[in-house]
mmCIF file of C-alpha atoms in Angstrom:
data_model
loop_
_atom_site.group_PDB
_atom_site.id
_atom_site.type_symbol
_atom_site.label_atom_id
_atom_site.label_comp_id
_atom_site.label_asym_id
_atom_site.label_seq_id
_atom_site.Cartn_x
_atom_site.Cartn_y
_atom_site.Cartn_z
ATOM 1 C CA UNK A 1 21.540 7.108 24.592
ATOM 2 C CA UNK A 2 21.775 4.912 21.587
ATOM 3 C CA UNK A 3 22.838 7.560 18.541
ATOM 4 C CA UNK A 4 22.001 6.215 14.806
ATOM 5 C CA UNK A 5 24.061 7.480 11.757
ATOM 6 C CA UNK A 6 23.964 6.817 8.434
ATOM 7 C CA UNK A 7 26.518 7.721 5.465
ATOM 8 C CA UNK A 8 26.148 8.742 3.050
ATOM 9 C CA UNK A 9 23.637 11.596 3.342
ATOM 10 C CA UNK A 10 22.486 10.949 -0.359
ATOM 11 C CA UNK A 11 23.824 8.850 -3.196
ATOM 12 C CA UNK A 12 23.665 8.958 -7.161
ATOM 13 C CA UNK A 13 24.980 5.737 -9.083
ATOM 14 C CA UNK A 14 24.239 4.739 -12.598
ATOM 15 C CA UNK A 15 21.811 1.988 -12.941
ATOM 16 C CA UNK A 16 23.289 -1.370 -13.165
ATOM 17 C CA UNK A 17 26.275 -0.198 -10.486
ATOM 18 C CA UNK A 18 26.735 -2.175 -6.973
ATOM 19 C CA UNK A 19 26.574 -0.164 -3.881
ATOM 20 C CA UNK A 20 26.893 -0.034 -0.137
ATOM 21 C CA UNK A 21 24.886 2.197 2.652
ATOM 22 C CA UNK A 22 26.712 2.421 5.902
ATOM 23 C CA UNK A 23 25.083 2.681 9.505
ATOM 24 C CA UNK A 24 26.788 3.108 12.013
ATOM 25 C CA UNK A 25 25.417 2.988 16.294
ATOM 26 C CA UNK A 26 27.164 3.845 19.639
ATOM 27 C CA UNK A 27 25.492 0.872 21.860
ATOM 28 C CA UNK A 28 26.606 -2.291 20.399
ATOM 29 C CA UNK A 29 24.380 -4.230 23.297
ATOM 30 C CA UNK A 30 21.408 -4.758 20.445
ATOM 31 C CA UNK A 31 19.504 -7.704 20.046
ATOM 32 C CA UNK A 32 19.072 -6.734 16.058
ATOM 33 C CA UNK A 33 19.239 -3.914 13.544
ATOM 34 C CA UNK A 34 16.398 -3.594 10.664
ATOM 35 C CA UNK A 35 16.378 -1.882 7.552
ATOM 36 C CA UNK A 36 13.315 -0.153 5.963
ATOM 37 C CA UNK A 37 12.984 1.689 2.470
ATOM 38 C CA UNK A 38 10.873 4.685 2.100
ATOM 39 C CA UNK A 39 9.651 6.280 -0.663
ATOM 40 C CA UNK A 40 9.115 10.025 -0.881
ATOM 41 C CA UNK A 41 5.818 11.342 1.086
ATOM 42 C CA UNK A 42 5.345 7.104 2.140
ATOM 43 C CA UNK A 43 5.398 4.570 4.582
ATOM 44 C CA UNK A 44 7.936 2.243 5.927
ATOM 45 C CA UNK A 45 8.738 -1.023 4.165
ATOM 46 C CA UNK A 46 11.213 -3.289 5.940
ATOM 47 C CA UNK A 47 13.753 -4.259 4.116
ATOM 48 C CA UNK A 48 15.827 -7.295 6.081
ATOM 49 C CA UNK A 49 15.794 -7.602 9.747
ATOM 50 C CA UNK A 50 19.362 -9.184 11.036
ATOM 51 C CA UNK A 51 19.354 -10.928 14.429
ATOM 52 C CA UNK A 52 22.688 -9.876 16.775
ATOM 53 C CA UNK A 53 23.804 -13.772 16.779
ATOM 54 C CA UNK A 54 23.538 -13.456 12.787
ATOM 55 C CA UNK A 55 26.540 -11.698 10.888
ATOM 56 C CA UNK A 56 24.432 -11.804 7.220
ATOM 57 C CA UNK A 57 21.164 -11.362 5.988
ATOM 58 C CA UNK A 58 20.199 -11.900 2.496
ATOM 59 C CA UNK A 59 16.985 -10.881 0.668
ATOM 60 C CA UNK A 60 16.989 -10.714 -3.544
ATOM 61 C CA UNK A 61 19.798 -8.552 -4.972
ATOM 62 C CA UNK A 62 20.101 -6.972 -0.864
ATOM 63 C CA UNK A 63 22.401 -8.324 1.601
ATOM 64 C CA UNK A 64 22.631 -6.511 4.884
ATOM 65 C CA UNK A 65 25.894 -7.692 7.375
ATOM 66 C CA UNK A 66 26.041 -6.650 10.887
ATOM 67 C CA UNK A 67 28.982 -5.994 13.163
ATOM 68 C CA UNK A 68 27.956 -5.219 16.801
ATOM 69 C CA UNK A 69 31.229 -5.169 17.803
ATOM 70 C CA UNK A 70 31.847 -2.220 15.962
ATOM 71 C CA UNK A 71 28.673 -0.507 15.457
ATOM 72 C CA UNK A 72 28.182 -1.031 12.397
ATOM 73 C CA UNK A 73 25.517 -2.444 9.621
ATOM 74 C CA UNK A 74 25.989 -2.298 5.715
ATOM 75 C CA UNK A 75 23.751 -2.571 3.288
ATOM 76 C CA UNK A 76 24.693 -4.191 -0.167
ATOM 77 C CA UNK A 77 22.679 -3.662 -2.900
ATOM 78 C CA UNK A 78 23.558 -5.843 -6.267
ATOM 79 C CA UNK A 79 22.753 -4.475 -9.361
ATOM 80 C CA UNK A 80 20.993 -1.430 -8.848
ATOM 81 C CA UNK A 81 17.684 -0.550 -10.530
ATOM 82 C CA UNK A 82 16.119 2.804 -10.933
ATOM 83 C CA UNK A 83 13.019 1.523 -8.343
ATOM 84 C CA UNK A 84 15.954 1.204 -6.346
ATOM 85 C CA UNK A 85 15.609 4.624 -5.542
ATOM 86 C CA UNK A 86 14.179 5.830 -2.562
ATOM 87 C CA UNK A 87 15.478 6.402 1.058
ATOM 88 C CA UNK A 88 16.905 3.406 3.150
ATOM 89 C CA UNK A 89 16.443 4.114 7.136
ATOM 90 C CA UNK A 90 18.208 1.764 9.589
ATOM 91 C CA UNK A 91 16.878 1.452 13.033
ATOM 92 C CA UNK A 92 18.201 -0.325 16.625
ATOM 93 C CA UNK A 93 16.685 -1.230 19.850
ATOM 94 C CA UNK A 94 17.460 1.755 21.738
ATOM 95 C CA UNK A 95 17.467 1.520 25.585
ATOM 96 C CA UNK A 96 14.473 -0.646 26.551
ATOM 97 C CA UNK A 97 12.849 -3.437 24.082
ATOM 98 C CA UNK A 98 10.367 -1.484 22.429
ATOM 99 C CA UNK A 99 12.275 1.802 21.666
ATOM 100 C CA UNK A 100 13.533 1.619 18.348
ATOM 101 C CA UNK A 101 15.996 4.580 16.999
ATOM 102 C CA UNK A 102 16.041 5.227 13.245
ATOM 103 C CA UNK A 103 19.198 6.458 11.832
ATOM 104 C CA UNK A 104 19.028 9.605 9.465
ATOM 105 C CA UNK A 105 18.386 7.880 5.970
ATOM 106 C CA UNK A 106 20.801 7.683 3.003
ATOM 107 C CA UNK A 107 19.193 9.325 0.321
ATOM 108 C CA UNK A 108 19.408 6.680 -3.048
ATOM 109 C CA UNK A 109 18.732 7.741 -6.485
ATOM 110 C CA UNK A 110 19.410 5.423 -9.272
ATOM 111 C CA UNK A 111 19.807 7.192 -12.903
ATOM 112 C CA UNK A 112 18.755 5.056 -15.848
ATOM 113 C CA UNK B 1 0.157 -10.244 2.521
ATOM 114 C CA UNK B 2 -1.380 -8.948 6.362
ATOM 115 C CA UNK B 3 -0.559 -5.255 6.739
ATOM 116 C CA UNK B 4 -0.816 -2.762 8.868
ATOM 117 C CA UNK B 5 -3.369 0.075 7.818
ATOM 118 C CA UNK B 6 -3.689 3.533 9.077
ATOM 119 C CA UNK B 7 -6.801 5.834 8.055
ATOM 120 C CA UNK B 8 -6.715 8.648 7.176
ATOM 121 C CA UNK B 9 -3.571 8.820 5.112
ATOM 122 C CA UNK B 10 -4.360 12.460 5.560
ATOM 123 C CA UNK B 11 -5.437 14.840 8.145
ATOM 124 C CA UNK B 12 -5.930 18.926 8.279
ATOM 125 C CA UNK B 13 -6.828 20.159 11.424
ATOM 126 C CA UNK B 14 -6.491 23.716 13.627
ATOM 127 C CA UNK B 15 -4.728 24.412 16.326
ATOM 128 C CA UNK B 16 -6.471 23.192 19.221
ATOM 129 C CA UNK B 17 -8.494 20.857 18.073
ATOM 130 C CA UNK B 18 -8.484 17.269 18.836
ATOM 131 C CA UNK B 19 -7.549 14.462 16.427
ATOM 132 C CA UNK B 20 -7.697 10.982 16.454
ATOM 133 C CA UNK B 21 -5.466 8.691 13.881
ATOM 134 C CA UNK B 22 -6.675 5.202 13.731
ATOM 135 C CA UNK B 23 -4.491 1.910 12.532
ATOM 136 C CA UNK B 24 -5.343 -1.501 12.318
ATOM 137 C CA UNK B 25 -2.377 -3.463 12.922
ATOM 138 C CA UNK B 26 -2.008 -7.058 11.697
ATOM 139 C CA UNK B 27 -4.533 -9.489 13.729
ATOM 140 C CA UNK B 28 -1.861 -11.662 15.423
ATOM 141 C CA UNK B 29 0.461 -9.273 16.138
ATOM 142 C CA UNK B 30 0.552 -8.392 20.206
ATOM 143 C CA UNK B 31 2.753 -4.908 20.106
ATOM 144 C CA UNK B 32 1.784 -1.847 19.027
ATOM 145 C CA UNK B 33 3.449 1.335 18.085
ATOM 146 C CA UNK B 34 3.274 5.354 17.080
ATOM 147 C CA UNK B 35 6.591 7.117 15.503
ATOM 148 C CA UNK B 36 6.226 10.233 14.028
ATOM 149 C CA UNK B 37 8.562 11.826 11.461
ATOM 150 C CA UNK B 38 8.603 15.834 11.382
ATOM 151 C CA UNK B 39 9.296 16.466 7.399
ATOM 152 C CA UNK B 40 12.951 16.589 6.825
ATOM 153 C CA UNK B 41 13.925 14.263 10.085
ATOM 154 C CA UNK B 42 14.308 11.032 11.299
ATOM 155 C CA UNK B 43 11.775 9.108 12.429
ATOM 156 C CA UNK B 44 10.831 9.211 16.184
ATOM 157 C CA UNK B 45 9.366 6.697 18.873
ATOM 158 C CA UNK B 46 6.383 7.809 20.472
ATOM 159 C CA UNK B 47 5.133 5.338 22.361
ATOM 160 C CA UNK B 48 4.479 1.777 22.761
ATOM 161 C CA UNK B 49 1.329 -0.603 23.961
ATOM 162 C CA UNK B 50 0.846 -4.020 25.106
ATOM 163 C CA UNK B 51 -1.876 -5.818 26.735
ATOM 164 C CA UNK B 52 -3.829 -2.711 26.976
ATOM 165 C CA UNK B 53 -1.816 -0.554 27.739
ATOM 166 C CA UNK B 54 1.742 1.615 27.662
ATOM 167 C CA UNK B 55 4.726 -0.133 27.873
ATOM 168 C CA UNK B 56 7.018 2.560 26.942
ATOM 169 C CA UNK B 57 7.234 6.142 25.500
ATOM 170 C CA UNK B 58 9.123 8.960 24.839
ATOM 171 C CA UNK B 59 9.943 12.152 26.123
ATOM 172 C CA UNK B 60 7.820 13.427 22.763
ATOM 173 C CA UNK B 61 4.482 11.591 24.175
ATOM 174 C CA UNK B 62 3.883 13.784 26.955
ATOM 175 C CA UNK B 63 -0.062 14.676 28.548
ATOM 176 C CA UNK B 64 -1.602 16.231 25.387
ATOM 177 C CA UNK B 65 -1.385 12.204 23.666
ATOM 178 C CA UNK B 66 -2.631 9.183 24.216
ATOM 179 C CA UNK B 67 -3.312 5.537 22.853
ATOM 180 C CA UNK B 68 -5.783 3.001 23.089
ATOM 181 C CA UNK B 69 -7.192 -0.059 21.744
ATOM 182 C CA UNK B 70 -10.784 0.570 21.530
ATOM 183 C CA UNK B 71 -11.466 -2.796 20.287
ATOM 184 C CA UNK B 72 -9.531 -5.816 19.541
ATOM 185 C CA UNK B 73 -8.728 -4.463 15.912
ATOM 186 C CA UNK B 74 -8.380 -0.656 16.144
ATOM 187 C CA UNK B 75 -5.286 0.977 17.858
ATOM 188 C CA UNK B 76 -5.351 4.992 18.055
ATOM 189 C CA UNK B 77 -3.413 7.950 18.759
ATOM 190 C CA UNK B 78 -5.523 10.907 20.160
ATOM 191 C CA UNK B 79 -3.676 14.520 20.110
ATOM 192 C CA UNK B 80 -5.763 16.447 22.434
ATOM 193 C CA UNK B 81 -5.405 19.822 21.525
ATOM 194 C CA UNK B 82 -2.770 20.023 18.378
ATOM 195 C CA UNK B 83 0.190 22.617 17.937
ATOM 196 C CA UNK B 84 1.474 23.780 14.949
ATOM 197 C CA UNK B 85 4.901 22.196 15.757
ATOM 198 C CA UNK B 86 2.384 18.466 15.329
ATOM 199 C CA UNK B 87 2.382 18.381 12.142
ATOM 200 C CA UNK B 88 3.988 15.207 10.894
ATOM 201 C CA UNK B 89 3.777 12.199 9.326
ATOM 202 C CA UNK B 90 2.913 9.550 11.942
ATOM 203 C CA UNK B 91 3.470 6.184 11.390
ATOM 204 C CA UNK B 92 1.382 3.063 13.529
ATOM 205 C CA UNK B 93 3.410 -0.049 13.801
ATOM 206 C CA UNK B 94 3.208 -3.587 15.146
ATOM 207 C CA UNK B 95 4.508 -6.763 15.775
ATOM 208 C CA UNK B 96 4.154 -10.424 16.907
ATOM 209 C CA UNK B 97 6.651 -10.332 20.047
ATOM 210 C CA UNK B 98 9.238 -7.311 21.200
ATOM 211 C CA UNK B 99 12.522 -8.921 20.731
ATOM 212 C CA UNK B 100 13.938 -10.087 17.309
ATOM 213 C CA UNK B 101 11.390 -10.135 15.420
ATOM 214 C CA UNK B 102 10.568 -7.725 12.542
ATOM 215 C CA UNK B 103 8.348 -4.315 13.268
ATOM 216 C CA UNK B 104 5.758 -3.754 10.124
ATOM 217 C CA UNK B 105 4.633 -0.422 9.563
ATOM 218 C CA UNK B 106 1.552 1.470 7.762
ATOM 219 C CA UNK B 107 1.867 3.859 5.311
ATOM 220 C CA UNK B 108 1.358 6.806 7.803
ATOM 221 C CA UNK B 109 -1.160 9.567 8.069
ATOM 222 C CA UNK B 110 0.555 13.052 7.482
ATOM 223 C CA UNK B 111 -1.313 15.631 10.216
ATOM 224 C CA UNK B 112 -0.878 19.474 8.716
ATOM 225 C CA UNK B 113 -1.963 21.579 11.745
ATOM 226 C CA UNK B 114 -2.871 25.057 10.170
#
């Protein structure tokens, strides 16, 4: 049973800092790992989606990398922006195709 | 930009009664999904649908729900006879194939069961 984790639980940084959100999964046999941001009381807005031949995705100021080997996806985010803030989910296949397993969310605020 | 939308964004209802959440998902996409997030926790897989009808689902999706495509733009999620322990936010979801390729959600209707 594929188990999604994400640390840390919640994080405050001053605007303008660089920061990394860790996920970590216990089956590495994935096909890709996508990251979402949600806002409080919102939807889901994906964020990058990294293929498991891929090592790197890049969107704007985020750049997610992927390790399958070792379970593990990071999420860099460049120069951090108070809209920034908001809760960053990152989900796997889990089991057959369609099942997708969302980790438990790192928790972002971004102080001006 | 093509989105997925989900109506109503949200939903009172007793316990017992029957509701129906409705999302239109984005016209070329071919796979369909329901999660649901119970405030507070991570957001679950319900079930999936393809070429009319279930491809997958969880443990969670048991007799009292079911799915359907009613038309070729609609995709719902009836809850036959709701709990208290329903209330959620429940997200529709969809996407062109199954395997790498991104999953695009709505904004979610949130269900308060009183």
């Amino acid at each position: 049973k594929q188990e999604v984790t994400q640390i840390p639980a919640a994080l405050s940084v001053p605007e303008g800092e660089n920061l990394v959100l860790n996920c970590s999964f216990t089956d590495s046999a994935i096909y890709n790992l996508q990251w979402f941001r949600q806002d409080p009381g919102k939807g889901l807005t994906s964020l990058l989606l990294i293929q498991s031949s891929q090592r790197e995705q890049t969107s704007g100021r985020l750049n997610a990398s992927l390790d399958k080997s070792s379970g593990r996806s990071t999420l860099y985010i460049a120069a951090s922006q108070p809209g920034d803030s908001a809760t960053y989910l990152c989900a796997v296949p889990s089991g057959g195709y369609q099942k997708v397993t969302f980790g438990t969310g790192t928790k972002l605020q971004v102080i001006p | 930009e093509p989105e997925v939308t989900q109506t109503p964004s949200h939903q009172v209802t007793q316990m017992g009664q029957e509701v129906i959440l409705r999302c239109v998902p984005i016209s070329n996409h071919l796979y369909f999904y329901w999660y649901r997030q119970i405030l507070g926790q991570k957001v679950e897989f319900l079930v999936s649908f393809y070429n009319n009808e279930i491809s997958e689902k969880s443990e969670i999706f048991d007799d009292q729900f079911s799915v359907e495509r009613p038309d070729g733009s609609n995709f719902t999620l009836k809850i036959r006879s709701t709990k208290l322990e329903d209330s959620a936010m429940y997200f529709c979801a969809s996407s062109v194939r199954v395997t790498n390729t991104e999953a695009f959600f709505g904004q979610g209707t949130r269900l308060t069961v009183v």
